[in-house]
PDB file of C-alpha atoms in Angstrom:
ATOM      1  CA  UNK A 445       0.000   0.000   0.000  1.00  0.00           C
ATOM      2  CA  UNK A 446       2.878   2.308   0.873  1.00  0.00           C
ATOM      3  CA  UNK A 447       4.609   1.426  -2.377  1.00  0.00           C
ATOM      4  CA  UNK A 448       1.444   2.159  -4.333  1.00  0.00           C
ATOM      5  CA  UNK A 449       1.062   5.558  -2.680  1.00  0.00           C
ATOM      6  CA  UNK A 450       4.698   6.433  -3.374  1.00  0.00           C
ATOM      7  CA  UNK A 451       4.359   5.349  -6.990  1.00  0.00           C
ATOM      8  CA  UNK A 452       1.311   7.525  -7.426  1.00  0.00           C
ATOM      9  CA  UNK A 453       3.163  10.514  -6.032  1.00  0.00           C
ATOM     10  CA  UNK A 454       6.137   9.880  -8.326  1.00  0.00           C
ATOM     11  CA  UNK A 455       3.844   9.501 -11.331  1.00  0.00           C
ATOM     12  CA  UNK A 456       2.056  12.684 -10.373  1.00  0.00           C
ATOM     13  CA  UNK A 457       5.353  14.554 -10.121  1.00  0.00           C
ATOM     14  CA  UNK A 458       6.457  13.102 -13.462  1.00  0.00           C
ATOM     15  CA  UNK A 459       3.225  14.206 -15.173  1.00  0.00           C
ATOM     16  CA  UNK A 460       3.626  17.635 -13.600  1.00  0.00           C
ATOM     17  CA  UNK A 461       7.164  17.964 -14.946  1.00  0.00           C
ATOM     18  CA  UNK A 462       6.023  16.813 -18.415  1.00  0.00           C
ATOM     19  CA  UNK A 463       3.170  19.277 -18.316  1.00  0.00           C
ATOM     20  CA  UNK A 464       5.516  22.124 -17.416  1.00  0.00           C
ATOM     21  CA  UNK A 465       7.875  21.002 -20.167  1.00  0.00           C
ATOM     22  CA  UNK A 466       5.078  21.134 -22.719  1.00  0.00           C
ATOM     23  CA  UNK A 467       4.081  24.592 -21.527  1.00  0.00           C
ATOM     24  CA  UNK A 468       7.667  25.810 -21.869  1.00  0.00           C
ATOM     25  CA  UNK A 469       7.883  24.330 -25.374  1.00  0.00           C
ATOM     26  CA  UNK A 470       4.602  25.946 -26.398  1.00  0.00           C
ATOM     27  CA  UNK A 471       5.668  29.305 -24.977  1.00  0.00           C
ATOM     28  CA  UNK A 472       9.046  29.048 -26.703  1.00  0.00           C
ATOM     29  CA  UNK A 473       7.427  28.151 -30.027  1.00  0.00           C
ATOM     30  CA  UNK A 474       5.072  31.099 -29.725  1.00  0.00           C
ATOM     31  CA  UNK A 475       7.953  33.464 -28.987  1.00  0.00           C
ATOM     32  CA  UNK A 476       9.866  32.122 -31.989  1.00  0.00           C
ATOM     33  CA  UNK A 477       6.824  32.573 -34.196  1.00  0.00           C
ATOM     34  CA  UNK A 478       6.382  36.161 -33.011  1.00  0.00           C
ATOM     35  CA  UNK A 479      10.026  36.898 -33.833  1.00  0.00           C
ATOM     36  CA  UNK A 480       9.557  35.478 -37.347  1.00  0.00           C
ATOM     37  CA  UNK A 481       6.441  37.617 -37.821  1.00  0.00           C
ATOM     38  CA  UNK A 482       8.385  40.648 -36.600  1.00  0.00           C
ATOM     39  CA  UNK A 483      11.114  39.867 -39.148  1.00  0.00           C
ATOM     40  CA  UNK A 484       8.593  40.125 -41.987  1.00  0.00           C
ATOM     41  CA  UNK A 485       7.012  43.275 -40.561  1.00  0.00           C
ATOM     42  CA  UNK A 486      10.357  45.113 -40.384  1.00  0.00           C
ATOM     43  CA  UNK A 487      10.677  44.765 -44.155  1.00  0.00           C
ATOM     44  CA  UNK A 488       7.809  47.191 -44.697  1.00  0.00           C
ATOM     45  CA  UNK A 489       9.915  50.243 -43.831  1.00  0.00           C
ATOM     46  CA  UNK A 490      12.533  49.195 -46.401  1.00  0.00           C
ATOM     47  CA  UNK A 491      10.097  49.130 -49.337  1.00  0.00           C
ATOM     48  CA  UNK A 492       8.992  52.766 -49.446  1.00  0.00           C
ATOM     49  CA  UNK A 493       9.461  53.133 -53.215  1.00  0.00           C
ATOM     50  CA  UNK A 494       7.472  49.961 -53.882  1.00  0.00           C
ATOM     51  CA  UNK A 495       4.624  51.208 -51.665  1.00  0.00           C
ATOM     52  CA  UNK A 496       4.570  54.608 -53.374  1.00  0.00           C
ATOM     53  CA  UNK A 497       4.452  52.992 -56.836  1.00  0.00           C
ATOM     54  CA  UNK A 498       1.604  50.672 -55.837  1.00  0.00           C
ATOM     55  CA  UNK A 499      -0.328  53.468 -54.154  1.00  0.00           C
ATOM     56  CA  UNK A 500       0.046  55.703 -57.221  1.00  0.00           C
ATOM     57  CA  UNK A 501      -1.134  52.985 -59.590  1.00  0.00           C
ATOM     58  CA  UNK A 502      -4.043  52.202 -57.249  1.00  0.00           C
ATOM     59  CA  UNK A 503      -5.063  55.888 -57.248  1.00  0.00           C
ATOM     60  CA  UNK A 504      -5.119  55.905 -61.058  1.00  0.00           C
ATOM     61  CA  UNK A 505      -7.181  52.693 -61.145  1.00  0.00           C
ATOM     62  CA  UNK A 506      -9.873  53.818 -58.700  1.00  0.00           C
ATOM     63  CA  UNK A 507     -10.269  57.270 -60.225  1.00  0.00           C
ATOM     64  CA  UNK A 508      -9.591  57.480 -63.950  1.00  0.00           C
ATOM     65  CA  UNK A 509     -10.016  53.829 -64.976  1.00  0.00           C
ATOM     66  CA  UNK A 510     -12.693  52.948 -62.441  1.00  0.00           C
ATOM     67  CA  UNK A 511     -15.060  55.784 -63.298  1.00  0.00           C
ATOM     68  CA  UNK A 512     -14.583  55.373 -67.057  1.00  0.00           C
ATOM     69  CA  UNK A 513     -15.063  51.618 -66.899  1.00  0.00           C
ATOM     70  CA  UNK A 514     -18.215  51.874 -64.775  1.00  0.00           C
ATOM     71  CA  UNK A 515     -19.970  53.836 -67.508  1.00  0.00           C
ATOM     72  CA  UNK A 516     -18.615  51.654 -70.310  1.00  0.00           C
ATOM     73  CA  UNK A 517     -19.720  48.412 -68.658  1.00  0.00           C
ATOM     74  CA  UNK A 518     -23.190  49.736 -67.857  1.00  0.00           C
ATOM     75  CA  UNK A 519     -23.934  50.032 -71.572  1.00  0.00           C
ATOM     76  CA  UNK A 520     -23.500  46.253 -71.966  1.00  0.00           C
ATOM     77  CA  UNK A 521     -26.424  45.384 -69.719  1.00  0.00           C
ATOM     78  CA  UNK A 522     -24.588  43.511 -66.948  1.00  0.00           C
ATOM     79  CA  UNK A 523     -27.374  44.254 -64.493  1.00  0.00           C
ATOM     80  CA  UNK A 524     -25.554  46.923 -62.463  1.00  0.00           C
ATOM     81  CA  UNK A 525     -25.933  50.679 -62.771  1.00  0.00           C
ATOM     82  CA  UNK A 526     -22.717  52.772 -62.962  1.00  0.00           C
ATOM     83  CA  UNK A 527     -22.681  53.519 -59.225  1.00  0.00           C
ATOM     84  CA  UNK A 528     -23.174  49.873 -58.279  1.00  0.00           C
ATOM     85  CA  UNK A 529     -20.554  48.698 -60.753  1.00  0.00           C
ATOM     86  CA  UNK A 530     -18.073  51.274 -59.451  1.00  0.00           C
ATOM     87  CA  UNK A 531     -18.435  49.822 -55.945  1.00  0.00           C
ATOM     88  CA  UNK A 532     -18.124  46.330 -57.445  1.00  0.00           C
ATOM     89  CA  UNK A 533     -14.944  47.437 -59.222  1.00  0.00           C
ATOM     90  CA  UNK A 534     -13.419  49.090 -56.122  1.00  0.00           C
ATOM     91  CA  UNK A 535     -13.576  45.935 -54.019  1.00  0.00           C
ATOM     92  CA  UNK A 536     -12.193  43.912 -56.920  1.00  0.00           C
ATOM     93  CA  UNK A 537      -9.237  46.238 -57.418  1.00  0.00           C
ATOM     94  CA  UNK A 538      -8.426  46.141 -53.702  1.00  0.00           C
ATOM     95  CA  UNK A 539      -8.350  42.338 -53.918  1.00  0.00           C
ATOM     96  CA  UNK A 540      -6.006  42.444 -56.922  1.00  0.00           C
ATOM     97  CA  UNK A 541      -3.640  44.823 -55.094  1.00  0.00           C
ATOM     98  CA  UNK A 542      -3.628  42.607 -51.997  1.00  0.00           C
ATOM     99  CA  UNK A 543      -2.909  39.531 -54.109  1.00  0.00           C
ATOM    100  CA  UNK A 544      -0.118  41.226 -56.090  1.00  0.00           C
ATOM    101  CA  UNK A 545       1.603  42.596 -52.995  1.00  0.00           C
ATOM    102  CA  UNK A 546       1.379  39.244 -51.204  1.00  0.00           C
ATOM    103  CA  UNK A 547       2.680  37.442 -54.289  1.00  0.00           C
ATOM    104  CA  UNK A 548       5.658  39.826 -54.325  1.00  0.00           C
ATOM    105  CA  UNK A 549       6.804  38.134 -51.125  1.00  0.00           C
ATOM    106  CA  UNK A 550       8.316  35.527 -53.455  1.00  0.00           C
ATOM    107  CA  UNK A 551      10.968  38.042 -54.466  1.00  0.00           C
ATOM    108  CA  UNK A 552      11.800  38.697 -50.802  1.00  0.00           C
ATOM    109  CA  UNK A 553      12.207  34.972 -50.186  1.00  0.00           C
ATOM    110  CA  UNK A 554      14.398  34.627 -53.296  1.00  0.00           C
ATOM    111  CA  UNK A 555      16.553  37.521 -52.104  1.00  0.00           C
ATOM    112  CA  UNK A 556      16.845  36.005 -48.633  1.00  0.00           C
ATOM    113  CA  UNK A 557      17.930  32.691 -50.115  1.00  0.00           C
ATOM    114  CA  UNK A 558      20.591  34.381 -52.230  1.00  0.00           C
ATOM    115  CA  UNK A 559      21.861  36.294 -49.176  1.00  0.00           C
ATOM    116  CA  UNK A 560      21.978  33.146 -47.039  1.00  0.00           C
ATOM    117  CA  UNK A 561      19.246  34.303 -44.651  1.00  0.00           C
ATOM    118  CA  UNK A 562      17.081  31.248 -45.283  1.00  0.00           C
ATOM    119  CA  UNK A 563      20.020  28.933 -44.601  1.00  0.00           C
ATOM    120  CA  UNK A 564      20.724  30.885 -41.408  1.00  0.00           C
ATOM    121  CA  UNK A 565      17.123  30.506 -40.253  1.00  0.00           C
ATOM    122  CA  UNK A 566      17.240  26.782 -41.008  1.00  0.00           C
ATOM    123  CA  UNK A 567      20.330  26.482 -38.799  1.00  0.00           C
ATOM    124  CA  UNK A 568      18.624  28.124 -35.821  1.00  0.00           C
ATOM    125  CA  UNK A 569      17.094  25.982 -33.043  1.00  0.00           C
ATOM    126  CA  UNK A 570      13.600  26.607 -34.426  1.00  0.00           C
ATOM    127  CA  UNK A 571      11.175  23.848 -35.249  1.00  0.00           C
ATOM    128  CA  UNK A 572      10.627  23.855 -39.001  1.00  0.00           C
ATOM    129  CA  UNK A 573       6.859  23.801 -38.584  1.00  0.00           C
ATOM    130  CA  UNK A 574       7.135  26.962 -36.499  1.00  0.00           C
ATOM    131  CA  UNK A 575       9.405  28.471 -39.158  1.00  0.00           C
ATOM    132  CA  UNK A 576       6.889  27.692 -41.896  1.00  0.00           C
ATOM    133  CA  UNK A 577       3.845  29.008 -40.030  1.00  0.00           C
ATOM    134  CA  UNK A 578       5.709  32.065 -38.737  1.00  0.00           C
ATOM    135  CA  UNK A 579       6.882  33.120 -42.184  1.00  0.00           C
ATOM    136  CA  UNK A 580       3.445  32.536 -43.766  1.00  0.00           C
ATOM    137  CA  UNK A 581       1.618  34.487 -41.059  1.00  0.00           C
ATOM    138  CA  UNK A 582       4.290  37.196 -41.049  1.00  0.00           C
ATOM    139  CA  UNK A 583       4.059  37.574 -44.816  1.00  0.00           C
ATOM    140  CA  UNK A 584       0.266  37.705 -44.656  1.00  0.00           C
ATOM    141  CA  UNK A 585       0.179  40.323 -41.889  1.00  0.00           C
ATOM    142  CA  UNK A 586       2.836  42.466 -43.577  1.00  0.00           C
ATOM    143  CA  UNK A 587       0.968  42.397 -46.910  1.00  0.00           C
ATOM    144  CA  UNK A 588      -2.347  43.241 -45.250  1.00  0.00           C
ATOM    145  CA  UNK A 589      -0.776  46.186 -43.408  1.00  0.00           C
ATOM    146  CA  UNK A 590       0.755  47.254 -46.729  1.00  0.00           C
ATOM    147  CA  UNK A 591      -2.697  47.575 -48.246  1.00  0.00           C
ATOM    148  CA  UNK A 592      -4.519  49.236 -45.326  1.00  0.00           C
ATOM    149  CA  UNK A 593      -4.365  52.718 -46.930  1.00  0.00           C
ATOM    150  CA  UNK A 594      -5.885  51.269 -50.124  1.00  0.00           C
ATOM    151  CA  UNK A 595      -8.524  49.416 -48.118  1.00  0.00           C
ATOM    152  CA  UNK A 596      -9.709  52.508 -46.272  1.00  0.00           C
ATOM    153  CA  UNK A 597      -9.661  54.493 -49.528  1.00  0.00           C
ATOM    154  CA  UNK A 598     -12.084  51.920 -50.941  1.00  0.00           C
ATOM    155  CA  UNK A 599     -14.259  52.175 -47.814  1.00  0.00           C
ATOM    156  CA  UNK A 600     -14.485  55.954 -48.207  1.00  0.00           C
ATOM    157  CA  UNK A 601     -15.146  55.869 -51.968  1.00  0.00           C
ATOM    158  CA  UNK A 602     -17.750  53.121 -51.562  1.00  0.00           C
ATOM    159  CA  UNK A 603     -19.349  55.147 -48.751  1.00  0.00           C
ATOM    160  CA  UNK A 604     -19.588  52.073 -46.550  1.00  0.00           C
ATOM    161  CA  UNK A 605     -18.649  52.613 -42.910  1.00  0.00           C
ATOM    162  CA  UNK A 606     -20.130  49.573 -41.160  1.00  0.00           C
ATOM    163  CA  UNK A 607     -17.731  48.438 -38.430  1.00  0.00           C
ATOM    164  CA  UNK A 608     -18.908  44.840 -38.778  1.00  0.00           C
ATOM    165  CA  UNK A 609     -18.254  44.867 -42.532  1.00  0.00           C
ATOM    166  CA  UNK A 610     -14.806  46.406 -42.025  1.00  0.00           C
ATOM    167  CA  UNK A 611     -13.784  43.832 -39.405  1.00  0.00           C
ATOM    168  CA  UNK A 612     -15.097  40.897 -41.455  1.00  0.00           C
ATOM    169  CA  UNK A 613     -13.363  42.207 -44.577  1.00  0.00           C
ATOM    170  CA  UNK A 614     -10.019  42.661 -42.825  1.00  0.00           C
ATOM    171  CA  UNK A 615     -10.276  39.177 -41.295  1.00  0.00           C
ATOM    172  CA  UNK A 616     -11.016  37.592 -44.680  1.00  0.00           C
ATOM    173  CA  UNK A 617      -8.224  39.627 -46.311  1.00  0.00           C
ATOM    174  CA  UNK A 618      -5.738  38.497 -43.675  1.00  0.00           C
ATOM    175  CA  UNK A 619      -6.648  34.816 -44.085  1.00  0.00           C
ATOM    176  CA  UNK A 620      -6.407  35.149 -47.866  1.00  0.00           C
ATOM    177  CA  UNK A 621      -3.040  36.878 -47.597  1.00  0.00           C
ATOM    178  CA  UNK A 622      -1.669  34.212 -45.229  1.00  0.00           C
ATOM    179  CA  UNK A 623      -2.721  31.531 -47.725  1.00  0.00           C
ATOM    180  CA  UNK A 624      -1.134  33.307 -50.693  1.00  0.00           C
ATOM    181  CA  UNK A 625       2.037  34.044 -48.686  1.00  0.00           C
ATOM    182  CA  UNK A 626       2.353  30.363 -47.812  1.00  0.00           C
ATOM    183  CA  UNK A 627       1.799  29.431 -51.433  1.00  0.00           C
ATOM    184  CA  UNK A 628       4.532  31.720 -52.792  1.00  0.00           C
ATOM    185  CA  UNK A 629       6.944  30.639 -50.053  1.00  0.00           C
ATOM    186  CA  UNK A 630       6.348  27.000 -50.980  1.00  0.00           C
ATOM    187  CA  UNK A 631       6.787  27.663 -54.701  1.00  0.00           C
ATOM    188  CA  UNK A 632       9.925  29.765 -54.278  1.00  0.00           C
ATOM    189  CA  UNK A 633      11.661  27.364 -51.911  1.00  0.00           C
ATOM    190  CA  UNK A 634      10.730  24.386 -54.096  1.00  0.00           C
ATOM    191  CA  UNK A 635      12.059  25.648 -57.422  1.00  0.00           C
ATOM    192  CA  UNK A 636      15.138  27.400 -55.932  1.00  0.00           C
ATOM    193  CA  UNK A 637      15.693  29.553 -58.995  1.00  0.00           C
ATOM    194  CA  UNK A 638      15.651  33.345 -59.128  1.00  0.00           C
ATOM    195  CA  UNK A 639      14.860  33.489 -62.847  1.00  0.00           C
ATOM    196  CA  UNK A 640      12.158  30.822 -62.627  1.00  0.00           C
ATOM    197  CA  UNK A 641      10.617  32.606 -59.624  1.00  0.00           C
ATOM    198  CA  UNK A 642      10.491  35.883 -61.539  1.00  0.00           C
ATOM    199  CA  UNK A 643       8.807  34.319 -64.577  1.00  0.00           C
ATOM    200  CA  UNK A 644       6.429  32.073 -62.654  1.00  0.00           C
ATOM    201  CA  UNK A 645       5.178  34.714 -60.206  1.00  0.00           C
ATOM    202  CA  UNK A 646       4.703  37.266 -63.004  1.00  0.00           C
ATOM    203  CA  UNK A 647       2.633  34.748 -64.982  1.00  0.00           C
ATOM    204  CA  UNK A 648       0.684  33.658 -61.892  1.00  0.00           C
ATOM    205  CA  UNK A 649      -0.160  37.260 -61.015  1.00  0.00           C
ATOM    206  CA  UNK A 650      -1.338  38.049 -64.542  1.00  0.00           C
ATOM    207  CA  UNK A 651      -3.380  34.855 -64.954  1.00  0.00           C
ATOM    208  CA  UNK A 652      -5.147  34.795 -61.577  1.00  0.00           C
ATOM    209  CA  UNK A 653      -6.048  38.483 -61.644  1.00  0.00           C
ATOM    210  CA  UNK A 654      -7.478  38.343 -65.161  1.00  0.00           C
ATOM    211  CA  UNK A 655      -9.257  34.992 -64.858  1.00  0.00           C
ATOM    212  CA  UNK A 656     -11.331  36.175 -61.908  1.00  0.00           C
ATOM    213  CA  UNK A 657     -14.401  38.239 -61.054  1.00  0.00           C
ATOM    214  CA  UNK A 658     -12.390  41.388 -60.359  1.00  0.00           C
ATOM    215  CA  UNK A 659     -13.740  43.225 -63.418  1.00  0.00           C
ATOM    216  CA  UNK A 660     -16.829  41.245 -64.441  1.00  0.00           C
ATOM    217  CA  UNK A 661     -19.656  39.630 -62.418  1.00  0.00           C
ATOM    218  CA  UNK A 662     -19.869  35.849 -62.550  1.00  0.00           C
ATOM    219  CA  UNK A 663     -23.307  36.102 -64.161  1.00  0.00           C
ATOM    220  CA  UNK A 664     -21.612  37.565 -67.244  1.00  0.00           C
ATOM    221  CA  UNK A 665     -18.762  35.051 -67.200  1.00  0.00           C
ATOM    222  CA  UNK A 666     -21.219  32.142 -67.386  1.00  0.00           C
ATOM    223  CA  UNK A 667     -21.557  32.893 -71.096  1.00  0.00           C
ATOM    224  CA  UNK A 668     -17.903  31.881 -71.543  1.00  0.00           C
ATOM    225  CA  UNK A 669     -17.564  28.468 -69.879  1.00  0.00           C
ATOM    226  CA  UNK A 670     -13.715  28.225 -69.686  1.00  0.00           C
ATOM    227  CA  UNK A 671     -13.499  31.724 -68.212  1.00  0.00           C
ATOM    228  CA  UNK A 672     -16.281  31.006 -65.719  1.00  0.00           C
ATOM    229  CA  UNK A 673     -14.805  27.716 -64.444  1.00  0.00           C
ATOM    230  CA  UNK A 674     -11.359  29.300 -64.147  1.00  0.00           C
ATOM    231  CA  UNK A 675     -12.900  32.072 -62.054  1.00  0.00           C
ATOM    232  CA  UNK A 676     -14.821  29.515 -59.989  1.00  0.00           C
ATOM    233  CA  UNK A 677     -11.633  27.848 -58.700  1.00  0.00           C
ATOM    234  CA  UNK A 678      -9.688  31.099 -58.446  1.00  0.00           C
ATOM    235  CA  UNK A 679      -9.051  32.303 -54.846  1.00  0.00           C
ATOM    236  CA  UNK A 680      -8.997  35.914 -56.075  1.00  0.00           C
ATOM    237  CA  UNK A 681     -12.633  35.586 -57.196  1.00  0.00           C
ATOM    238  CA  UNK A 682     -13.726  34.213 -53.848  1.00  0.00           C
ATOM    239  CA  UNK A 683     -12.147  36.996 -51.789  1.00  0.00           C
ATOM    240  CA  UNK A 684     -13.366  39.767 -54.122  1.00  0.00           C
ATOM    241  CA  UNK A 685     -16.952  38.473 -54.073  1.00  0.00           C
ATOM    242  CA  UNK A 686     -16.875  37.779 -50.332  1.00  0.00           C
ATOM    243  CA  UNK A 687     -15.874  41.405 -49.674  1.00  0.00           C
ATOM    244  CA  UNK A 688     -18.723  42.556 -51.937  1.00  0.00           C
ATOM    245  CA  UNK A 689     -21.189  40.472 -49.951  1.00  0.00           C
ATOM    246  CA  UNK A 690     -19.891  41.893 -46.653  1.00  0.00           C
ATOM    247  CA  UNK A 691     -20.521  45.438 -47.867  1.00  0.00           C
ATOM    248  CA  UNK A 692     -23.572  45.254 -50.101  1.00  0.00           C
ATOM    249  CA  UNK A 693     -25.387  41.945 -49.877  1.00  0.00           C
ATOM    250  CA  UNK A 694     -28.537  43.230 -51.572  1.00  0.00           C
ATOM    251  CA  UNK A 695     -26.625  44.822 -54.455  1.00  0.00           C
ATOM    252  CA  UNK A 696     -24.382  41.868 -55.212  1.00  0.00           C
ATOM    253  CA  UNK A 697     -26.138  38.698 -53.999  1.00  0.00           C
ATOM    254  CA  UNK A 698     -27.023  37.693 -57.573  1.00  0.00           C
ATOM    255  CA  UNK A 699     -23.584  38.496 -59.012  1.00  0.00           C
ATOM    256  CA  UNK A 700     -21.140  36.596 -56.783  1.00  0.00           C
ATOM    257  CA  UNK A 701     -19.352  33.411 -57.802  1.00  0.00           C
ATOM    258  CA  UNK A 702     -21.102  31.208 -55.190  1.00  0.00           C
ATOM    259  CA  UNK A 703     -22.887  31.469 -51.836  1.00  0.00           C
ATOM    260  CA  UNK A 704     -21.164  33.409 -48.998  1.00  0.00           C
ATOM    261  CA  UNK A 705     -20.640  30.375 -46.735  1.00  0.00           C
ATOM    262  CA  UNK A 706     -18.865  28.473 -49.509  1.00  0.00           C
ATOM    263  CA  UNK A 707     -16.629  31.475 -50.218  1.00  0.00           C
ATOM    264  CA  UNK A 708     -15.755  31.863 -46.529  1.00  0.00           C
ATOM    265  CA  UNK A 709     -14.934  28.134 -46.275  1.00  0.00           C
ATOM    266  CA  UNK A 710     -12.793  28.424 -49.410  1.00  0.00           C
ATOM    267  CA  UNK A 711     -10.704  31.262 -47.901  1.00  0.00           C
ATOM    268  CA  UNK A 712     -10.285  29.439 -44.578  1.00  0.00           C
ATOM    269  CA  UNK A 713      -9.412  26.215 -46.386  1.00  0.00           C
ATOM    270  CA  UNK A 714      -6.858  28.082 -48.515  1.00  0.00           C
ATOM    271  CA  UNK A 715      -5.077  29.469 -45.447  1.00  0.00           C
ATOM    272  CA  UNK A 716      -5.064  26.147 -43.576  1.00  0.00           C
ATOM    273  CA  UNK A 717      -4.307  23.904 -46.564  1.00  0.00           C
ATOM    274  CA  UNK A 718      -1.449  25.980 -47.931  1.00  0.00           C
ATOM    275  CA  UNK A 719       0.037  26.389 -44.440  1.00  0.00           C
ATOM    276  CA  UNK A 720       0.142  22.596 -44.099  1.00  0.00           C
ATOM    277  CA  UNK A 721       1.803  22.354 -47.520  1.00  0.00           C
ATOM    278  CA  UNK A 722       4.374  24.975 -46.503  1.00  0.00           C
ATOM    279  CA  UNK A 723       5.155  23.056 -43.315  1.00  0.00           C
ATOM    280  CA  UNK A 724       5.634  19.846 -45.307  1.00  0.00           C
ATOM    281  CA  UNK A 725       7.999  21.487 -47.801  1.00  0.00           C
ATOM    282  CA  UNK A 726      10.120  23.290 -45.210  1.00  0.00           C
ATOM    283  CA  UNK A 727      10.167  20.382 -42.764  1.00  0.00           C
ATOM    284  CA  UNK A 728      10.722  17.489 -45.178  1.00  0.00           C
ATOM    285  CA  UNK A 729      12.165  18.731 -48.448  1.00  0.00           C
ATOM    286  CA  UNK A 730      14.026  21.993 -47.922  1.00  0.00           C
ATOM    287  CA  UNK A 731      17.792  21.912 -47.580  1.00  0.00           C
ATOM    288  CA  UNK A 732      20.297  24.716 -47.787  1.00  0.00           C
ATOM    289  CA  UNK A 733      22.162  25.468 -50.981  1.00  0.00           C
ATOM    290  CA  UNK A 734      21.265  24.653 -54.544  1.00  0.00           C
ATOM    291  CA  UNK A 735      19.996  28.135 -55.478  1.00  0.00           C
ATOM    292  CA  UNK A 736      20.410  28.858 -59.164  1.00  0.00           C
TER     293      UNK A 736
END
């Protein structure tokens, strides 16, 4: 009986030590992840020229092109008046800017690999899963912060100031950006080629932006089956239409690519699925060196 009591106490102490150990590991992993996120955020201040160029191009798109296009499209009987289409266009253009800026993270990763930063991070006592998730989340947060001025410009021009809509839109944008950041990290670290990265990301940006519902409602695209099905599987379409639903459900409920719940699940699935893929690539397949 005494032996049994002693054993129980020892087992209890052992479980307590294991529990504390797990807590320390979890806390350490979280701290490491926060440092990786901070690393991506510090890059914002070093890309002033890039931000200015994007902001200037965005200003031209939402003023000159946006207003002209809204009146041109209305003459083709798409079911939206010029004011409604302009709001439709604004949320689409914001999505394209967010996607393009997040996709540009590939060039940062390529530069880091060439400078040996990736190899240095791989040599640190950081779990590779933590490294993968930290870089994907850091890239997503940095890209979303990048586009905040554009986002609030769209809110003002669309004359939509609902706090709920703003919070839902920013949450969806962040999840989308995390998913795209993970995707470009996975692609860049898999091909390990600066030239191939440049070509592939340029083509990916052009194709996904154009084969989406950024400029045209899905109801119009149904007349061109290949275009419509490409838009249907395109993450850019799902975020653009989800933002439209958040702001003007009554205006756009008949023009989105699918129902709001399916679009929300798509964005969440993108973030989770691509993050898992990024973890697999960094943990199992990535080794230092071999950059061409």
